[in-house]
XYZ file of C-alpha atoms in Angstrom:
775
model
C -30.164 -39.250 -23.521
C -32.377 -40.400 -20.689
C -34.339 -37.822 -18.694
C -32.487 -36.274 -15.733
C -32.239 -38.418 -12.640
C -33.231 -36.722 -9.395
C -31.062 -38.110 -6.638
C -33.167 -38.627 -3.509
C -36.333 -39.645 -5.369
C -37.664 -42.871 -6.931
C -38.236 -41.334 -10.342
C -38.241 -43.702 -13.355
C -38.117 -46.749 -11.087
C -34.381 -46.479 -10.499
C -34.076 -47.281 -6.809
C -30.988 -45.588 -5.427
C -30.711 -45.860 -1.678
C -31.394 -42.368 -0.354
C -28.476 -42.446 2.064
C -26.034 -43.468 -0.679
C -27.356 -40.786 -3.008
C -26.912 -38.082 -0.384
C -23.432 -39.317 0.492
C -22.494 -39.341 -3.185
C -23.526 -35.771 -3.728
C -22.164 -34.550 -0.398
C -18.737 -36.056 -0.802
C -18.355 -35.341 -4.503
C -19.383 -31.705 -4.221
C -19.147 -30.878 -0.540
C -15.492 -29.922 -0.756
C -15.998 -27.678 -3.744
C -16.566 -24.339 -1.989
C -15.694 -21.064 -3.706
C -13.478 -19.859 -0.918
C -11.465 -23.072 -1.220
C -11.118 -23.226 -4.980
C -10.293 -19.611 -5.617
C -8.488 -16.775 -4.020
C -11.382 -14.370 -4.387
C -15.054 -15.055 -4.943
C -17.708 -12.405 -5.243
C -20.332 -14.470 -3.358
C -20.394 -17.943 -1.779
C -22.027 -20.885 -3.545
C -25.649 -21.239 -2.628
C -26.685 -24.449 -0.916
C -30.129 -25.830 -0.169
C -30.396 -29.337 1.348
C -34.000 -29.571 0.186
C -33.043 -29.276 -3.470
C -31.980 -32.504 -5.253
C -28.904 -33.044 -7.354
C -29.681 -33.597 -11.013
C -27.729 -36.142 -13.051
C -28.078 -36.132 -16.819
C -26.304 -38.683 -18.973
C -26.828 -40.915 -21.950
C -26.620 -43.870 -19.539
C -26.745 -44.216 -15.722
C -26.311 -47.501 -13.863
C -25.108 -49.292 -10.758
C -22.416 -52.024 -10.869
C -23.300 -54.605 -8.177
C -19.873 -56.297 -8.435
C -17.817 -53.152 -7.781
C -20.579 -51.362 -5.866
C -20.038 -48.254 -7.969
C -22.440 -45.824 -9.574
C -21.554 -45.264 -13.223
C -22.698 -42.579 -15.683
C -21.639 -42.504 -19.334
C -21.997 -40.063 -22.208
C -22.530 -36.308 -21.819
C -22.627 -36.613 -18.054
C -23.784 -33.529 -16.166
C -24.237 -33.390 -12.422
C -25.509 -30.095 -11.075
C -27.062 -28.371 -8.113
C -27.513 -24.612 -7.998
C -24.046 -23.026 -8.522
C -22.119 -26.308 -8.861
C -21.917 -28.097 -12.190
C -19.706 -31.052 -13.172
C -19.606 -32.388 -16.706
C -17.526 -35.235 -18.183
C -17.744 -38.146 -20.589
C -17.606 -40.700 -17.793
C -18.149 -40.576 -13.990
C -17.973 -43.386 -11.443
C -18.292 -43.324 -7.680
C -17.164 -45.888 -5.112
C -19.260 -45.053 -2.059
C -17.309 -47.442 0.213
C -13.844 -46.126 -0.674
C -15.289 -42.602 -0.897
C -13.661 -42.172 -4.281
C -14.995 -40.385 -7.349
C -13.486 -40.495 -10.818
C -14.450 -38.310 -13.799
C -12.837 -38.871 -17.197
C -12.965 -37.108 -20.548
C -13.352 -33.358 -21.062
C -13.898 -32.735 -17.368
C -15.283 -29.284 -16.582
C -16.363 -28.261 -13.104
C -18.012 -24.908 -12.362
C -18.003 -23.704 -8.765
C -19.754 -20.378 -8.734
C -17.968 -18.340 -11.402
C -14.725 -20.327 -11.259
C -13.794 -23.192 -13.539
C -11.698 -26.323 -13.043
C -10.802 -28.157 -16.267
C -8.864 -31.361 -16.879
C -8.659 -34.603 -18.808
C -9.565 -36.567 -15.686
C -10.128 -36.121 -11.959
C -9.433 -38.719 -9.294
C -10.606 -37.615 -5.850
C -10.311 -39.221 -2.417
C -13.382 -37.718 -0.843
C -12.583 -38.830 2.703
C -9.367 -36.812 2.861
C -10.480 -34.262 0.276
C -7.354 -34.867 -1.760
C -6.939 -35.903 -5.340
C -5.397 -35.284 -8.698
C -6.520 -33.437 -11.799
C -4.546 -34.516 -14.857
C -3.662 -31.990 -17.558
C -5.645 -29.531 -15.488
C -6.195 -25.813 -15.198
C -7.920 -23.668 -12.598
C -9.506 -20.323 -13.543
C -10.231 -17.830 -10.749
C -12.695 -15.304 -12.147
C -12.573 -12.603 -9.479
C -8.811 -12.137 -9.823
C -8.781 -13.389 -13.441
C -6.067 -15.931 -12.731
C -5.133 -19.100 -14.619
C -3.134 -21.860 -12.933
C -2.155 -24.771 -15.176
C -0.171 -27.940 -14.628
C 0.439 -31.400 -16.047
C -0.774 -32.747 -12.741
C -2.770 -30.539 -10.373
C -2.931 -32.090 -6.923
C -5.507 -31.174 -4.332
C -3.372 -31.581 -1.239
C -5.925 -30.472 1.316
C -9.189 -28.782 1.960
C -7.970 -25.475 0.539
C -4.550 -26.183 -0.944
C -3.142 -27.273 -4.289
C 0.186 -28.347 -5.721
C 1.285 -28.692 -9.314
C 4.195 -30.012 -11.309
C 5.433 -28.061 -14.340
C 3.089 -25.229 -13.400
C 2.160 -22.093 -15.349
C 0.576 -18.976 -13.841
C -0.905 -16.052 -15.798
C -3.821 -13.646 -15.953
C -3.787 -13.539 -19.764
C -6.655 -15.083 -21.724
C -4.573 -15.958 -24.775
C -3.231 -19.451 -25.391
C 0.061 -17.658 -26.006
C 0.009 -15.291 -22.994
C 1.806 -11.954 -23.014
C 3.331 -12.907 -19.670
C 3.471 -16.009 -17.568
C 5.374 -17.510 -14.679
C 6.552 -21.091 -14.953
C 8.062 -23.289 -12.293
C 8.928 -26.847 -11.453
C 6.847 -26.949 -8.299
C 3.808 -24.879 -7.380
C 2.100 -24.770 -3.988
C -1.053 -22.740 -3.435
C -2.879 -22.235 -0.170
C -6.081 -20.319 -0.631
C -6.564 -17.473 1.851
C -2.774 -17.363 1.849
C 0.028 -17.320 -0.692
C 1.202 -19.318 -3.642
C 4.847 -20.239 -4.099
C 6.823 -21.368 -7.127
C 10.239 -22.983 -6.968
C 12.686 -22.249 -9.770
C 10.279 -19.673 -11.151
C 10.796 -17.936 -14.461
C 8.956 -14.818 -15.642
C 8.333 -14.869 -19.386
C 7.399 -12.070 -21.778
C 5.763 -14.048 -24.554
C 8.393 -16.695 -25.236
C 11.331 -14.698 -23.873
C 12.557 -15.400 -20.329
C 13.185 -12.116 -18.486
C 13.578 -12.984 -14.796
C 14.592 -16.092 -12.883
C 14.193 -16.684 -9.183
C 14.739 -19.869 -7.210
C 11.658 -18.896 -5.200
C 8.657 -16.695 -6.041
C 5.576 -15.926 -3.956
C 2.229 -14.400 -4.920
C -1.025 -13.704 -3.003
C -4.029 -16.025 -3.429
C -6.204 -14.776 -0.584
C -9.570 -13.106 -0.241
C -8.833 -11.639 3.155
C -5.927 -9.515 4.366
C -3.056 -11.687 5.449
C 0.282 -11.121 7.135
C 3.275 -11.245 4.827
C 5.864 -9.377 2.795
C 4.660 -6.887 0.181
C 6.416 -6.230 -3.148
C 9.608 -4.191 -2.628
C 10.488 -0.843 -4.167
C 13.914 0.114 -5.418
C 15.583 2.876 -7.351
C 18.539 5.217 -7.623
C 19.188 8.826 -6.660
C 22.202 11.067 -7.087
C 21.615 12.348 -3.558
C 21.031 9.053 -1.783
C 22.457 6.487 -4.194
C 20.753 3.134 -4.607
C 17.806 2.535 -2.288
C 15.642 -0.443 -1.449
C 12.332 -0.419 0.457
C 10.885 -3.653 1.822
C 7.404 -3.421 3.381
C 5.898 -6.079 5.643
C 2.140 -6.227 6.255
C 0.635 -7.456 9.527
C -3.083 -8.295 9.539
C -3.690 -7.874 13.264
C -7.424 -8.520 13.229
C -10.560 -7.621 11.281
C -10.470 -3.985 12.437
C -6.755 -3.138 12.472
C -3.542 -3.763 10.585
C 0.007 -2.466 10.361
C 2.784 -2.101 7.814
C 6.486 -1.997 8.654
C 9.143 -0.598 6.326
C 12.858 -1.149 6.017
C 14.406 1.543 3.829
C 17.999 0.731 2.902
C 20.055 3.851 2.052
C 23.725 2.827 1.784
C 24.961 6.439 1.613
C 22.790 7.658 4.510
C 21.910 4.793 6.845
C 19.062 2.430 7.599
C 15.633 4.089 7.692
C 12.863 2.173 9.445
C 9.204 2.994 9.847
C 5.744 1.720 10.509
C 2.058 2.463 10.012
C -0.825 1.375 12.205
C -4.441 1.645 11.060
C -7.685 0.826 12.804
C -11.402 1.295 12.274
C -14.005 0.678 14.959
C -17.115 2.090 13.273
C -18.123 4.793 10.815
C -17.181 7.536 13.274
C -14.123 5.978 14.904
C -10.950 5.322 12.949
C -7.319 6.280 13.079
C -3.918 5.998 11.469
C -0.487 6.720 12.912
C 2.863 6.599 11.121
C 6.475 6.904 12.262
C 9.824 6.880 10.447
C 13.340 7.108 11.870
C 16.750 7.510 10.235
C 20.128 7.772 11.937
C 21.612 9.897 9.155
C 25.335 9.592 8.547
C 25.325 12.983 6.791
C 24.608 16.442 8.221
C 24.341 20.031 7.011
C 26.635 21.963 9.366
C 26.700 25.118 7.268
C 29.800 24.275 5.277
C 29.126 25.064 1.593
C 29.948 21.569 0.349
C 27.735 19.944 2.994
C 24.868 22.369 2.425
C 25.025 21.771 -1.318
C 25.134 17.967 -1.003
C 23.134 17.225 2.156
C 21.125 20.393 2.824
C 18.890 22.790 0.910
C 20.183 26.284 0.231
C 16.677 27.730 -0.165
C 15.565 26.612 3.320
C 16.371 28.646 6.436
C 18.758 27.180 8.968
C 21.280 24.383 9.007
C 20.682 20.740 9.928
C 23.325 19.577 12.384
C 21.288 16.647 13.725
C 21.823 12.988 12.794
C 18.611 11.729 14.408
C 15.854 12.265 11.878
C 12.241 11.261 12.303
C 8.657 12.028 11.383
C 5.623 11.132 13.462
C 2.159 11.869 12.074
C -1.288 10.765 13.107
C -4.942 11.439 12.413
C -7.874 9.955 14.269
C -11.649 10.402 14.448
C -13.488 9.160 17.510
C -17.164 8.990 18.449
C -17.800 9.871 22.098
C -20.790 9.442 24.421
C -23.700 11.906 24.323
C -23.144 12.650 20.601
C -19.739 14.233 21.137
C -16.991 13.568 18.598
C -13.231 14.096 18.614
C -10.577 14.647 15.961
C -6.832 14.391 16.573
C -4.081 15.639 14.224
C -0.379 15.218 15.040
C 2.578 16.216 12.854
C 6.017 16.204 14.502
C 9.164 16.240 12.377
C 12.817 16.258 13.383
C 14.096 19.090 11.185
C 13.094 21.604 8.537
C 14.731 19.578 5.728
C 13.117 16.204 6.389
C 9.867 16.574 4.437
C 11.630 18.280 1.529
C 14.142 15.441 1.341
C 11.529 12.706 1.685
C 8.709 14.383 -0.234
C 8.000 11.431 -2.537
C 7.834 7.691 -2.037
C 5.454 5.416 -0.186
C 6.433 6.797 3.239
C 6.987 10.342 1.967
C 4.968 13.512 2.355
C 2.945 13.319 -0.872
C 1.709 9.774 -0.256
C 0.915 10.486 3.409
C -0.939 13.707 2.650
C -3.021 12.068 -0.094
C -3.891 9.166 2.224
C -4.979 11.504 5.034
C -7.052 13.617 2.625
C -8.827 10.560 1.248
C -9.361 8.788 4.577
C -10.041 11.677 6.976
C -10.921 14.577 4.682
C -8.071 16.731 5.995
C -4.408 16.857 5.071
C -1.102 18.184 6.373
C 0.650 21.548 6.279
C 2.795 22.094 3.174
C 5.967 20.015 3.016
C 8.176 23.143 3.117
C 6.372 24.647 6.133
C 8.646 24.473 9.174
C 5.841 25.284 11.655
C 3.634 22.182 11.916
C 0.112 22.256 13.347
C -1.040 19.743 15.969
C -4.559 19.816 17.355
C -7.227 18.014 19.323
C -10.827 19.005 18.630
C -13.929 17.934 20.554
C -17.295 18.828 19.033
C -20.941 18.655 20.000
C -23.651 19.661 17.555
C -27.310 20.491 17.979
C -29.936 21.528 15.439
C -29.079 25.226 15.641
C -25.988 25.425 17.810
C -22.474 24.045 17.669
C -19.758 23.679 20.329
C -16.082 23.197 19.468
C -13.196 22.916 21.929
C -9.734 22.770 20.370
C -6.222 22.493 21.764
C -3.919 23.874 19.069
C -0.128 23.531 19.236
C 2.216 24.907 16.571
C 5.549 23.117 16.522
C 8.301 25.386 15.177
C 10.908 22.825 14.153
C 13.809 25.260 13.834
C 13.078 26.966 17.146
C 12.705 23.665 18.982
C 16.007 22.287 17.720
C 18.229 25.348 17.613
C 16.907 28.121 19.878
C 16.735 28.608 23.639
C 13.840 31.070 23.333
C 10.468 29.936 21.997
C 7.836 32.617 21.425
C 5.639 30.496 19.162
C 2.028 31.407 19.924
C -0.159 28.477 21.002
C -3.926 28.272 21.496
C -4.585 26.170 24.585
C -7.529 25.948 24.282
C -9.915 27.603 21.825
C -13.607 27.165 22.649
C -16.241 28.276 20.136
C -19.985 28.270 20.692
C -21.898 29.303 17.574
C -25.531 29.547 16.636
C -26.846 29.468 13.087
C -29.279 32.084 11.869
C -32.673 31.505 13.495
C -35.838 33.383 14.520
C -35.738 35.492 17.653
C -38.568 35.357 20.146
C -40.236 38.309 18.447
C -40.687 37.983 14.693
C -39.628 39.099 12.162
C -36.246 39.415 13.889
C -33.540 36.787 13.388
C -30.187 36.341 15.054
C -26.996 34.346 14.933
C -24.209 34.027 17.471
C -20.418 33.691 17.420
C -18.583 33.357 20.724
C -14.982 32.437 21.379
C -12.774 31.871 24.381
C -9.070 31.525 23.679
C -6.022 31.116 25.874
C -2.894 32.258 24.073
C 0.171 30.579 25.511
C 3.863 30.675 24.648
C 6.930 29.232 26.313
C 8.581 32.655 26.490
C 6.736 35.960 26.373
C 3.309 37.349 27.182
C 0.247 35.112 27.499
C -3.409 36.052 27.259
C -6.964 34.908 27.923
C -9.643 36.456 25.720
C -13.415 36.071 25.543
C -15.195 37.439 22.487
C -19.013 37.568 22.185
C -20.516 38.611 18.852
C -24.310 38.252 18.417
C -25.993 39.692 15.338
C -29.614 40.761 14.761
C -31.293 40.640 11.328
C -34.494 42.228 10.055
C -35.234 40.601 6.666
C -37.764 42.589 4.630
C -39.198 41.706 1.243
C -41.278 44.019 -0.916
C -43.440 41.648 -2.904
C -41.333 40.174 -5.683
C -39.441 43.385 -6.415
C -36.528 43.374 -4.008
C -35.359 42.366 -0.546
C -33.754 44.602 2.057
C -32.016 43.301 5.155
C -30.455 45.567 7.770
C -28.428 43.879 10.502
C -26.639 44.995 13.635
C -23.669 43.241 15.201
C -22.644 43.782 18.808
C -19.221 42.793 20.078
C -17.930 42.520 23.626
C -14.298 41.470 24.119
C -12.744 40.768 27.530
C -8.986 40.402 28.122
C -6.877 39.058 30.938
C -3.098 38.802 30.576
C -1.778 35.874 32.607
C 1.839 36.765 32.115
C 3.378 40.074 31.122
C 7.119 40.366 30.652
C 7.095 44.011 31.821
C 6.002 44.760 35.423
C 2.308 45.641 35.720
C -0.509 45.976 38.216
C -3.531 43.687 38.414
C -5.672 46.457 36.942
C -3.466 46.595 33.866
C -3.942 42.902 33.275
C -7.679 43.400 32.683
C -9.082 45.132 29.601
C -12.294 45.218 27.629
C -13.653 46.528 24.351
C -17.153 47.240 23.079
C -17.860 47.794 19.429
C -20.736 47.492 17.001
C -21.108 47.258 13.248
C -24.042 47.899 10.949
C -24.742 46.291 7.583
C -27.551 46.808 5.077
C -28.051 44.351 2.222
C -30.182 45.273 -0.800
C -30.888 42.562 -3.392
C -33.174 42.299 -6.380
C -33.511 39.832 -9.217
C -34.725 39.956 -12.809
C -35.153 37.058 -15.159
C -36.651 36.147 -18.479
C -37.180 32.807 -20.216
C -36.485 32.570 -23.946
C -37.912 29.875 -26.178
C -35.718 28.339 -28.836
C -34.978 25.094 -30.604
C -31.245 24.487 -30.785
C -29.194 21.347 -30.071
C -32.018 19.849 -28.031
C -32.477 23.010 -25.911
C -36.010 24.402 -25.763
C -35.632 27.071 -23.039
C -32.922 29.423 -21.746
C -33.394 31.392 -18.545
C -31.487 34.668 -18.194
C -31.075 35.799 -14.590
C -29.671 39.138 -13.340
C -28.982 39.775 -9.623
C -27.832 43.285 -8.615
C -26.748 43.568 -4.977
C -25.606 46.469 -2.804
C -24.127 45.988 0.673
C -23.371 48.903 2.999
C -20.985 48.236 5.909
C -20.204 50.541 8.809
C -17.907 50.058 11.799
C -17.068 53.108 13.959
C -13.563 54.029 15.016
C -12.699 52.700 18.459
C -9.398 53.393 20.216
C -7.687 50.019 20.688
C -4.067 51.103 21.159
C -4.013 50.075 24.821
C -5.367 46.596 24.165
C -3.173 43.510 23.814
C -2.398 42.637 20.201
C -2.183 38.895 19.519
C -4.206 38.487 16.293
C -6.519 40.363 13.892
C -9.459 40.191 16.304
C -7.633 42.613 18.609
C -7.527 45.355 15.984
C -10.863 45.905 14.225
C -10.505 48.791 11.825
C -12.938 51.561 11.055
C -15.124 50.868 8.028
C -17.590 52.930 6.027
C -18.020 51.444 2.571
C -20.417 50.240 -0.087
C -19.904 47.061 -2.085
C -21.968 46.669 -5.234
C -22.084 43.624 -7.432
C -23.861 42.265 -10.474
C -24.315 38.558 -11.123
C -25.771 37.286 -14.372
C -26.329 33.691 -15.421
C -27.772 31.627 -18.271
C -29.452 28.268 -17.631
C -30.613 25.923 -20.379
C -33.412 23.354 -20.334
C -33.390 20.260 -22.522
C -35.499 17.116 -22.667
C -33.863 14.269 -20.814
C -32.612 11.486 -23.051
C -34.121 8.257 -21.725
C -32.525 4.967 -22.890
C -34.823 2.722 -24.892
C -34.573 -0.009 -22.247
C -35.820 2.395 -19.565
C -38.818 3.688 -21.490
C -42.209 2.587 -20.211
C -44.718 0.725 -22.320
C -47.682 3.019 -23.021
C -49.941 0.108 -22.091
C -48.517 0.239 -18.564
C -49.545 3.865 -18.097
C -52.873 4.519 -16.441
C -55.779 5.323 -18.716
C -56.077 9.049 -19.235
C -52.906 9.652 -17.243
C -50.697 12.342 -18.727
C -47.018 11.470 -18.956
C -44.958 14.469 -17.826
C -41.688 14.982 -19.692
C -38.432 15.038 -17.753
C -35.857 17.785 -18.227
C -32.201 18.451 -17.518
C -31.059 21.922 -16.445
C -27.546 23.270 -16.990
C -26.188 26.630 -15.854
C -23.705 27.143 -18.663
C -22.687 30.743 -17.972
C -22.173 32.762 -14.793
C -20.507 36.173 -14.607
C -20.016 38.203 -11.424
C -18.670 41.768 -11.192
C -18.090 43.639 -7.951
C -16.363 46.745 -6.615
C -16.140 48.558 -3.282
C -16.386 52.304 -2.698
C -14.664 53.453 0.499
C -16.762 56.340 1.854
C -14.314 56.903 4.698
C -11.434 57.322 2.255
C -13.462 59.808 0.206
C -14.338 61.849 3.308
C -10.667 61.881 4.307
C -9.795 63.282 0.870
C -7.760 60.216 0.009
C -7.372 60.102 -3.777
C -8.440 56.519 -4.475
C -11.666 55.497 -2.739
C -12.595 52.964 -5.424
C -11.243 49.427 -5.176
C -10.330 47.253 -8.115
C -13.148 45.872 -10.225
C -13.210 42.133 -9.639
C -14.692 39.644 -12.086
C -15.278 35.912 -12.208
C -16.487 33.984 -15.252
C -17.591 30.348 -15.571
C -18.604 29.327 -19.087
C -19.477 25.850 -20.407
C -20.583 26.320 -24.038
C -20.506 22.588 -24.748
C -20.366 19.412 -22.721
C -16.645 18.886 -23.265
C -15.445 22.508 -23.254
C -15.233 24.867 -20.288
C -13.676 28.238 -19.467
C -13.130 29.835 -16.107
C -11.323 32.950 -15.064
C -10.866 35.662 -12.471
C -9.556 39.184 -13.003
C -8.944 42.412 -11.084
C -8.927 45.762 -12.926
C -7.414 48.949 -11.484
C -9.701 51.850 -12.520
C -7.023 54.454 -11.774
C -4.218 52.841 -13.770
C -6.656 51.432 -16.347
C -4.946 48.054 -16.354
C -5.359 44.508 -15.137
C -3.422 43.911 -11.933
C -4.255 40.222 -11.633
C -5.951 37.537 -13.674
C -6.136 33.756 -13.841
C -7.724 32.012 -16.811
C -8.122 28.352 -17.645
C -9.611 26.321 -20.486
C -10.415 22.612 -20.307
C -11.149 20.551 -23.415
C -12.142 16.885 -23.351
C -14.070 14.389 -25.451
C -15.958 11.137 -25.205
C -12.812 9.168 -26.125
C -11.064 10.153 -22.899
C -8.769 12.881 -24.254
C -8.272 15.860 -21.950
C -6.331 19.135 -22.258
C -5.918 21.973 -19.763
C -4.372 25.372 -20.503
C -3.953 27.908 -17.700
C -2.442 31.397 -17.530
C -1.726 33.178 -14.235
C -0.670 36.812 -13.843
C -0.042 39.140 -10.905
C 1.368 42.570 -11.704
C 5.026 43.051 -10.709
C 5.010 39.659 -9.001
C 4.503 36.606 -11.183
C 3.288 35.371 -14.543
C 3.200 31.758 -15.635
C 1.554 29.451 -18.126
C 0.657 25.833 -17.464
C -0.446 23.049 -19.788
C -1.227 19.405 -19.280
C -2.853 16.899 -21.557
C -3.833 13.301 -22.006
C -4.227 11.945 -25.543
C -5.766 8.603 -26.423
C -3.847 7.181 -29.370
C -5.632 3.826 -29.457
C -7.842 2.105 -26.899
C -4.829 0.685 -25.076
C -2.351 3.547 -25.513
C -2.374 7.003 -23.924
C 0.230 9.765 -24.060
C 0.367 12.471 -21.417
C 2.483 15.491 -20.625
C 2.671 18.749 -18.697
C 4.592 21.997 -19.022
C 4.864 25.085 -16.792
C 6.847 28.225 -17.649
C 7.663 31.305 -15.567
C 7.022 34.026 -18.156
C 8.221 36.848 -15.926
C 11.742 35.422 -15.531
C 11.611 33.268 -18.684
C 12.416 30.143 -16.653
C 10.900 26.718 -17.152
C 9.367 25.534 -13.858
C 8.717 21.940 -14.828
C 7.923 19.663 -17.741
C 6.931 16.038 -17.971
C 6.185 13.557 -20.712
C 5.016 9.987 -20.618
C 2.868 7.242 -21.962
C 0.694 4.427 -20.712
C -0.105 1.179 -22.485
C -2.744 -1.176 -21.057
C -3.290 -4.675 -22.404
C -5.697 -7.344 -21.184
C -3.311 -8.722 -18.575
C -0.515 -6.166 -18.222
C 0.239 -2.476 -18.467
C 3.294 -0.289 -18.853
C 3.805 3.321 -17.747
C 6.810 5.460 -18.670
C 7.356 9.008 -17.396
C 10.077 11.654 -17.594
C 9.917 14.617 -15.181
C 12.223 17.630 -15.493
C 12.107 20.238 -12.715
C 14.397 23.097 -11.759
C 16.399 21.016 -9.262
C 15.474 17.479 -10.193
C 15.209 15.114 -13.138
C 13.565 11.743 -12.824
C 12.924 8.766 -15.049
C 10.285 6.348 -13.865
C 8.597 3.330 -15.310
C 6.084 0.894 -13.922
C 5.226 -2.542 -15.301
C 2.017 -3.981 -13.901
C 1.226 -7.657 -14.319
C -2.485 -7.787 -13.616
C -3.097 -10.178 -10.780
C 0.462 -10.102 -9.446
C 1.054 -6.413 -8.765
C 3.725 -4.031 -9.976
C 7.396 -4.238 -10.794
C 8.688 -0.681 -10.342
C 11.889 1.010 -11.258
C 12.451 4.726 -10.707
C 15.424 6.983 -11.342
C 15.462 10.177 -9.291
C 18.226 12.721 -8.880
C 19.310 16.290 -9.201
C 19.996 17.945 -12.518
C 23.024 16.404 -14.207
C 24.852 17.286 -17.405
C 23.527 14.247 -19.248
C 20.463 12.795 -17.524
C 20.819 9.580 -19.494
C 23.977 8.814 -17.521
C 21.923 7.847 -14.485
C 20.326 5.080 -16.475
């Protein structure tokens, strides 16, 4: 092999005209850009006009008769991220045509184009790759065809095409078709497409489409379909609209033959880190109602929900938005308006249902919705301004009582329009060692029918923190409270003087805290130290009795009870220290350390046990000769004896009855393989007792089994159980799940073809005699 030829230089005496050399390289490789060859590329191909193209071959020459450059034998042409290799390459610089023959392999970034030969018209950027295949690394996609045609700058066509994301020569799944068209940054289509599982055809379609784009693009999304005993067969077809770089929308058509046509939409936008929003709306003209007749309530209503549902118009509008405002103000908007009390129960699951919406809002905005079975929905607008030590919040809060709005002429739902809070964090007062904090609130309580109220509440607090060396700390504090009332509207006749009221009250608190600890040396499982910490604490609280019977009563702030009590608690913890395990690759060479420089070891600390006990003694109750001044003894335990085992629990013990009145305990066990098991027991005396278990077991690397079970031990009723499995191969996965609840049984399975998306089938319905019948 001759040494590499540097195009653009006169190396080795081979005089290639510089202009022809540049044209050759530009036209042969200029059209090979990663965003044109593949649907997704991690980074664009690097280009540098100052760097030459390198040609390596056993023989390189120029044919004067045909005016073609010819390279033979182990030909490699490369520049940075582009590399073309073949047995034979020739270039006609006048016709702008390049031909490569024999084991052709072209790398463009991380993507590979392979064929027996390539014939390219460089002027039109079209050509043909014979017996070719295209591998897209980012999406792990293979496209093969007897004849791959480059039909444009970023488009391909193929005859007798095969599509798959499987690496095997005998793929687990593939799609074949007579005619393939692919437009990068768009979609691919296959005519007379057939989906194969190994060598078995499973699905035929005269037309199939699949995404091949890096960017969001307008188009139809995969549909969802299933069956329900309540709603019959259903079909959901979403359509995605990429409006621009900062906003998009999705529209849904939900076909319910037994109920009607449900339509909906979602709009999402993001302007910057502090400004984003999402609004969603669904509407159904329901052909069925719950008018209170037993058969209609049983079939179309919910017997455990208050009220009937006589309306046909059913809808749900929800929105959340965050917005940055001038002068460091910020705003948050939450809207949740539903047509009736049954809607969210009926449409709890699914892509436009409550569970999906609530999870999306939690993930995107950090705040969710009221429970799906809550008929009073909260809507609010909050404007906030923060400083280093102070915080201002103004909130308009509207509670929408669905049942009252639809079916009652009187609405006494209490609204807060607005609530303004100005708070100060704990900070030094002008004269040390005093500290103070501040809580102030103005609220306007409004209702459509009934009394309304304006209230201003000021509550500063003074602290005197004292510390006696390292023995203990003592902190007395005094809270002062001034509350002003004005009743805008009173249903009963009253004078102006009766509309005004005020209240003054104080409270005193004294907090005593000390701490003991000891460090024990040991050598066990890599642990060399354990620190034992004990924190006793006593808090005395006093609030005098103040007559408040003549004051308006709208919430708990209007009735502050007398208090004279002592709360005492004990918190103990164990923290281990172990030398940090540093990977061999990260260890420093001693030669790199400075001479005489001591290398300090690094440690990991783990609090593996924490136990807290507390109880309150009511001095006022004891002085009033009430028989039970002591509260329950409350305990909380967190214990992690090993990395993959943890216990946690809470309990309340009644000292007079000498019994537990409430406890919740849980154990979690996991391992490095990915197995995980959770066992939980919950108990409340004379109220509820249940046990819950869920687990995930790795059978082999590709196969997991999972299940859950919850039992009401008090009534001996199973609450729910589920069982399923998940198998994941290199290019596909399969999930199967059975869920059995008190009022519902569902069978669901999901087949995911990696690179193409999911084919879903779900069976949902109420309890039937033989659940297999709905299959």
